[in-house]
mmCIF file with all atom_site columns, C-alpha atoms in Angstrom:
data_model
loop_
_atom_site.group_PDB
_atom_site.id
_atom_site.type_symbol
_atom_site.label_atom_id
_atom_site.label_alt_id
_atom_site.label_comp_id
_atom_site.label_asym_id
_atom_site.label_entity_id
_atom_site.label_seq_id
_atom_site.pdbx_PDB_ins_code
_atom_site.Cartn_x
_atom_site.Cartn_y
_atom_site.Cartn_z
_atom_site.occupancy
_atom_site.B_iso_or_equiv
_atom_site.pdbx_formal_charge
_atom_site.auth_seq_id
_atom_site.auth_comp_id
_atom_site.auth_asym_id
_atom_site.auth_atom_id
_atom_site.pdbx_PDB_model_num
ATOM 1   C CA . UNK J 1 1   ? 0.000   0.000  0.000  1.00 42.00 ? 5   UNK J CA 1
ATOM 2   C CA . UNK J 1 2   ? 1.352   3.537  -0.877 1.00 50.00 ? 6   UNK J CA 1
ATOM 3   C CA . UNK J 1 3   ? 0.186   5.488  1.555  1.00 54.00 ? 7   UNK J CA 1
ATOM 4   C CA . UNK J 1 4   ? -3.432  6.943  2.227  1.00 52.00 ? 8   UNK J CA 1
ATOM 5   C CA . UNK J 1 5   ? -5.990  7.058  -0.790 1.00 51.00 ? 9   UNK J CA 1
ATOM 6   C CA . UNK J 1 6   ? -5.418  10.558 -3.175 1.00 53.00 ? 10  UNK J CA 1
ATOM 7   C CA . UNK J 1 7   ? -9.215  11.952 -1.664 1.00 50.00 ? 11  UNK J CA 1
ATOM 8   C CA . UNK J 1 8   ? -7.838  12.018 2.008  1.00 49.00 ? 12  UNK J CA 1
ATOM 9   C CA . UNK J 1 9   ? -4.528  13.876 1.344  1.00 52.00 ? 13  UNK J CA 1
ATOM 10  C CA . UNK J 1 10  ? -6.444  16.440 -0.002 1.00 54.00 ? 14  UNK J CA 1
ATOM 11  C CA . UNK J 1 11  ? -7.467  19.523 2.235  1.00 55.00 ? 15  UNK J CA 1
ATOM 12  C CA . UNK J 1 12  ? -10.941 19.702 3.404  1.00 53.00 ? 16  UNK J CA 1
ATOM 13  C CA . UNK J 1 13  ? -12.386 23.104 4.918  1.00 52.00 ? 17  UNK J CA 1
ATOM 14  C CA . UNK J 1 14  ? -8.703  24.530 4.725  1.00 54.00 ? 18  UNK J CA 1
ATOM 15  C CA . UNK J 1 15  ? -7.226  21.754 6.568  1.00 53.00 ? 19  UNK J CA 1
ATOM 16  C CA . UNK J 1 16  ? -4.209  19.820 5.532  1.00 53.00 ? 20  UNK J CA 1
ATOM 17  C CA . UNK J 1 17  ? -3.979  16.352 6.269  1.00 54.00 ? 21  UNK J CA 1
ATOM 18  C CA . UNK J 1 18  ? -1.195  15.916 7.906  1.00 54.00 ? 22  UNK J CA 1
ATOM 19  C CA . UNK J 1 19  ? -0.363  19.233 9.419  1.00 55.00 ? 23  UNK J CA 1
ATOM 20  C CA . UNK J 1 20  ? -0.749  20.746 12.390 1.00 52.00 ? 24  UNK J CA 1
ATOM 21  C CA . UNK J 1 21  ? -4.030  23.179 12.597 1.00 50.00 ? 25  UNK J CA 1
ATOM 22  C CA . UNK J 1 22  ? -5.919  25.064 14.499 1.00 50.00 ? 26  UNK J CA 1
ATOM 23  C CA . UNK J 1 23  ? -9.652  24.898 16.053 1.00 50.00 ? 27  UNK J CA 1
ATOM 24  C CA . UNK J 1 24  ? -9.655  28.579 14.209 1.00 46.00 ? 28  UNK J CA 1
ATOM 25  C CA . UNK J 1 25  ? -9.516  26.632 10.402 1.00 49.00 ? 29  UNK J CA 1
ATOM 26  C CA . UNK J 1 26  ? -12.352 24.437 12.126 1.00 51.00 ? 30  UNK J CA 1
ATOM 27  C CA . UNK J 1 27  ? -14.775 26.969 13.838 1.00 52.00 ? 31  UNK J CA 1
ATOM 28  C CA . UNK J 1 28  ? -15.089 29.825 10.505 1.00 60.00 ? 32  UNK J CA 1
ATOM 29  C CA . UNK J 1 29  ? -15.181 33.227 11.018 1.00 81.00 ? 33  UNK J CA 1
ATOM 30  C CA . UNK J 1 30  ? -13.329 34.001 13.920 1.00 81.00 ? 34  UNK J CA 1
ATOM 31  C CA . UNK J 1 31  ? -9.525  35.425 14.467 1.00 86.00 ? 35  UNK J CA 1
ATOM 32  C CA . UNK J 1 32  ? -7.194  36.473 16.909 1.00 89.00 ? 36  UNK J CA 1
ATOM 33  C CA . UNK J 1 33  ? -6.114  39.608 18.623 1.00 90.00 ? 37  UNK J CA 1
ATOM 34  C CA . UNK J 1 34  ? -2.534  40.233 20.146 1.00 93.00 ? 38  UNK J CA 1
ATOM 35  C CA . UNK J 1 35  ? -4.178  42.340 23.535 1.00 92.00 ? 39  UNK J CA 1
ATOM 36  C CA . UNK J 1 36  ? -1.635  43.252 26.563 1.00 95.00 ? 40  UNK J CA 1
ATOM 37  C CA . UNK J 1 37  ? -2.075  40.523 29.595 1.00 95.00 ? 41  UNK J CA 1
ATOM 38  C CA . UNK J 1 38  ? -3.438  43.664 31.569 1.00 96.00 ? 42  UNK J CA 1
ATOM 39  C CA . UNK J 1 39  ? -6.500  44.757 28.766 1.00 96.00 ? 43  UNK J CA 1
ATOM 40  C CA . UNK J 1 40  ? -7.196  40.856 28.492 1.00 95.00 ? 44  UNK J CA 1
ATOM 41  C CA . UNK J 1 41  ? -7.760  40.823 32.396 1.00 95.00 ? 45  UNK J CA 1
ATOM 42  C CA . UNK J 1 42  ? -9.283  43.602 32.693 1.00 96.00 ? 46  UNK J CA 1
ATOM 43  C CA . UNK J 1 43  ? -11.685 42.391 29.714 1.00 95.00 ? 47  UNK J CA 1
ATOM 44  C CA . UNK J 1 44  ? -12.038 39.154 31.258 1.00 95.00 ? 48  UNK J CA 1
ATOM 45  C CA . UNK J 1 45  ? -13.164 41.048 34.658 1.00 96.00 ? 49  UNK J CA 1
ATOM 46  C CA . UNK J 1 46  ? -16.357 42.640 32.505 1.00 96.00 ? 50  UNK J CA 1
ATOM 47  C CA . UNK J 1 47  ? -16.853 39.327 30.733 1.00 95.00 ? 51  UNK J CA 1
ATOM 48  C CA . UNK J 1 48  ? -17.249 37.642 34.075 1.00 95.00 ? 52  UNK J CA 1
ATOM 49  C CA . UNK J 1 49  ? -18.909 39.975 35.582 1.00 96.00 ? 53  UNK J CA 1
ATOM 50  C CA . UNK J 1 50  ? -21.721 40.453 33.024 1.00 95.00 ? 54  UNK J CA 1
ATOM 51  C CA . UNK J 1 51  ? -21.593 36.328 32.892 1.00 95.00 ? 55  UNK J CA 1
ATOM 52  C CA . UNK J 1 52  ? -20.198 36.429 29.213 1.00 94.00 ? 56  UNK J CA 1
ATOM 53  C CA . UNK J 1 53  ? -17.671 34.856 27.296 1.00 93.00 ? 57  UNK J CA 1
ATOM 54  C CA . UNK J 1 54  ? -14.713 37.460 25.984 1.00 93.00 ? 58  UNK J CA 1
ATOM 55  C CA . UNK J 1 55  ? -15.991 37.611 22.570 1.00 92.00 ? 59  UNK J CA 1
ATOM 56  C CA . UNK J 1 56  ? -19.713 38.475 23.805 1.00 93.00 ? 60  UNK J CA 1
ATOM 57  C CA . UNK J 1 57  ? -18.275 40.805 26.043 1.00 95.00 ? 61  UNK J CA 1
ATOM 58  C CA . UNK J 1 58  ? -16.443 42.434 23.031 1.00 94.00 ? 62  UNK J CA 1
ATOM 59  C CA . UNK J 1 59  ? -19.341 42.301 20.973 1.00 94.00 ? 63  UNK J CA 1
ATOM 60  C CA . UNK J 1 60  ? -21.034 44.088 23.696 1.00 95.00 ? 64  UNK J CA 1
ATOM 61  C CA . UNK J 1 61  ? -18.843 47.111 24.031 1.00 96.00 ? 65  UNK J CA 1
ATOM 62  C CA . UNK J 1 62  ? -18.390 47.905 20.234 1.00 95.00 ? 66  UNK J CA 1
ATOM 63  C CA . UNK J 1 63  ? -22.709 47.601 20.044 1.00 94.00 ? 67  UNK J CA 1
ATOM 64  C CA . UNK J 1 64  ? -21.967 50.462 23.226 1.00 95.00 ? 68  UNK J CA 1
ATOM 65  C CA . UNK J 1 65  ? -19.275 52.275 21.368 1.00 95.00 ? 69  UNK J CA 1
ATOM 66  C CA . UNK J 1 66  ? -21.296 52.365 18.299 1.00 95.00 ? 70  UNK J CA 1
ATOM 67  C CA . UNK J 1 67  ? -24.499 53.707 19.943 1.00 94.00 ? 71  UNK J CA 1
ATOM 68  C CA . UNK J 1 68  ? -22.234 56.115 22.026 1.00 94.00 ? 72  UNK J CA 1
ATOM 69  C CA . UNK J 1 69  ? -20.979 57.346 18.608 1.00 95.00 ? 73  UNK J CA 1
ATOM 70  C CA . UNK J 1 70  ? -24.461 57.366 17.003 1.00 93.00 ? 74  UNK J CA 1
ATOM 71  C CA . UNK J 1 71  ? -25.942 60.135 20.147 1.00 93.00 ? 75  UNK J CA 1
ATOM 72  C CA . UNK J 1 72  ? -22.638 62.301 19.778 1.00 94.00 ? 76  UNK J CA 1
ATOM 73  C CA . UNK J 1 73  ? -23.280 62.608 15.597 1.00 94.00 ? 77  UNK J CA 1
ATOM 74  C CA . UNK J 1 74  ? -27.136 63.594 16.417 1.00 93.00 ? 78  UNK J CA 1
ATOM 75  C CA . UNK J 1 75  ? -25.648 65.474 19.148 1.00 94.00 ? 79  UNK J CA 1
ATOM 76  C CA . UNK J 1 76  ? -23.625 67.624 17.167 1.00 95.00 ? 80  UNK J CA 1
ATOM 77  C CA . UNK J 1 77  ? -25.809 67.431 14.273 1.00 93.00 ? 81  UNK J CA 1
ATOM 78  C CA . UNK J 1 78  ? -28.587 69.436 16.630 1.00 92.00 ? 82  UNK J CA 1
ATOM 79  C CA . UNK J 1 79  ? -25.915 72.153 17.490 1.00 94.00 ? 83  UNK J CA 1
ATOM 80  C CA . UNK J 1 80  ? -25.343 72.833 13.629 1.00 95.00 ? 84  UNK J CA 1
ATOM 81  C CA . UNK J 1 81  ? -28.798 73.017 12.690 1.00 93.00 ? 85  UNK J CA 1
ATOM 82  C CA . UNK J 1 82  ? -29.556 75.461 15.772 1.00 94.00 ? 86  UNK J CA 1
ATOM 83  C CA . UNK J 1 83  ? -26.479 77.596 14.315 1.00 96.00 ? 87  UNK J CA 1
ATOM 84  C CA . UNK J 1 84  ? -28.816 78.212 11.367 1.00 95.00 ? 88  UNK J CA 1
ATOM 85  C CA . UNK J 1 85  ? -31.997 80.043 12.910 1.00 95.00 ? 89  UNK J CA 1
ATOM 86  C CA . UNK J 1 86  ? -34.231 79.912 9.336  1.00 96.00 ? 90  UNK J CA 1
ATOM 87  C CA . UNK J 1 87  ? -33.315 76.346 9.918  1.00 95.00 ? 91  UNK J CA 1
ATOM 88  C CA . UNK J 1 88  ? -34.044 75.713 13.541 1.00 94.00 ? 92  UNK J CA 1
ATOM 89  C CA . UNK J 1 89  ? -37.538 77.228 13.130 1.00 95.00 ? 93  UNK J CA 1
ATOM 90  C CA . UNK J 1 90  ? -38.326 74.551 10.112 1.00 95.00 ? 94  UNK J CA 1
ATOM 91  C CA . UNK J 1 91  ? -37.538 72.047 12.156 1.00 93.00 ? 95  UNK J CA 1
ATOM 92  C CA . UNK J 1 92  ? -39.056 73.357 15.244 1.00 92.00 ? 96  UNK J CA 1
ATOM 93  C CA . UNK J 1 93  ? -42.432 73.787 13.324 1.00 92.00 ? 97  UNK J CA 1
ATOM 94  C CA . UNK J 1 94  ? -42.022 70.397 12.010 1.00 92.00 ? 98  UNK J CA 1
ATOM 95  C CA . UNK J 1 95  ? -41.933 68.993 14.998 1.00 89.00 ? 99  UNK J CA 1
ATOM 96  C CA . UNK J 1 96  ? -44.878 70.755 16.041 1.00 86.00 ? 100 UNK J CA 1
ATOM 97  C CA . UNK J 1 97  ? -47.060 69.186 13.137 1.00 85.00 ? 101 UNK J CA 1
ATOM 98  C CA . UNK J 1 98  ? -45.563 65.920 14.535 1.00 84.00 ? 102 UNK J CA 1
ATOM 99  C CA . UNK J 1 99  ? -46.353 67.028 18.093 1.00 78.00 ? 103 UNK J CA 1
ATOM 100 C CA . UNK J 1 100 ? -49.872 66.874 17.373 1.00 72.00 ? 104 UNK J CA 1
ATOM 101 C CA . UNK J 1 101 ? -50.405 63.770 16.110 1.00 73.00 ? 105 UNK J CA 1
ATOM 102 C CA . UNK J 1 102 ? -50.000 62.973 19.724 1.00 72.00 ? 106 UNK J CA 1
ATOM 103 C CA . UNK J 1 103 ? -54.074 64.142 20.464 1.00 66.00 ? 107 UNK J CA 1
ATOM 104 C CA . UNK J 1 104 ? -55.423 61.926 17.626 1.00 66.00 ? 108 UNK J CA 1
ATOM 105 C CA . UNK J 1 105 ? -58.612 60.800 19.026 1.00 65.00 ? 109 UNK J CA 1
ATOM 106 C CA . UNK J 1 106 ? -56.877 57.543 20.828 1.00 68.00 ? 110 UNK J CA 1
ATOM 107 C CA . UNK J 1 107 ? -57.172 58.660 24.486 1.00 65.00 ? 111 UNK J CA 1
ATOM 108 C CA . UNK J 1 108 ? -54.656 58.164 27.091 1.00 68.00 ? 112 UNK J CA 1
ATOM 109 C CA . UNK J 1 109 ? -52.436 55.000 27.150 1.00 68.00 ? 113 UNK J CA 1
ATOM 110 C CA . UNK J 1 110 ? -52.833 54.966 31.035 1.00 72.00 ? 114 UNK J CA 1
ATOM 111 C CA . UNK J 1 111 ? -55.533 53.025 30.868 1.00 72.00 ? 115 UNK J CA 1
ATOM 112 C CA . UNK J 1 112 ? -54.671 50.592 28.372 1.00 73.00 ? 116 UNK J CA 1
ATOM 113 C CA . UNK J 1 113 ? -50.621 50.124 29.838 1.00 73.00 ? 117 UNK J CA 1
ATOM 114 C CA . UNK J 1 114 ? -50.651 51.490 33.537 1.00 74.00 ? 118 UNK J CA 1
ATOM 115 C CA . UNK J 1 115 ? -47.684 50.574 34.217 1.00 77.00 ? 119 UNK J CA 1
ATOM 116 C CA . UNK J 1 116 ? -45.902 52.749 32.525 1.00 72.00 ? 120 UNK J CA 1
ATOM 117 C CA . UNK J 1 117 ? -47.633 55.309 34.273 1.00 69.00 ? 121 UNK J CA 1
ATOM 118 C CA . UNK J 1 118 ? -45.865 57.655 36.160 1.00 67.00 ? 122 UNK J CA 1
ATOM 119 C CA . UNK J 1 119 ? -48.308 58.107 39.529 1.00 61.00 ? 123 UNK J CA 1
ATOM 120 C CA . UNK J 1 120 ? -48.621 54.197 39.732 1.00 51.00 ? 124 UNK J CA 1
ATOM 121 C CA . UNK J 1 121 ? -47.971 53.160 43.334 1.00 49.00 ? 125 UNK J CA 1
#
């Protein structure tokens, strides 16, 4: 016999028969990071903490750090239009049109959802 059949020295899913590989070829769409011991720790301290593994955890802060980043944009994007007065006043009486859609003939949602109420005991 010469050896294994031609089909199994073949690479499946990236991985060489033969060679050493890693659970990373296995898994998909994952990777590494090189992070200092003190970041991972510190990391692993939220992870735990929160009762998530380090890649949820991750996950979790960059969701944060985008949102963060979404509020400072409309943030700043408020500031500019109030630089512009004609502006400001469109989108003040816009709002207004909006605002009344509010007292469309529905009543109070008190009833319906008390619990969102703000007097509830």
């Amino acid at each position: 016999m010469t050896g294994a059949p031609q089909a199994w020295q073949e690479p499946l899913n990236g991985i060489h028969p033969g060679k050493p590989f890693s659970k990373l070829a296995v898994m998909g769409s994952v990777t590494t990071m090189k992070l200092s011991v003190d970041v991972r720790d510190r990391l692993m301290a939220l992870a735990t903490s929160h009762g998530r593994t380090l890649g949820a955890e991750l996950a979790a802060l960059v969701t944060d750090a985008e949102e963060h980043e979404w509020w400072r944009n409309a943030k700043q994007a408020a500031v500019r239009l109030q630089a512009d007065p004609e502006r400001w006043e469109d989108y003040l009486r816009e709002a207004d049109d909006w605002d009344g859609t509010v007292t469309d003939g529905l009543g109070s949602h008190a009833s319906e959802w008390p619990e969102y109420t703000e007097d509830r005991a």
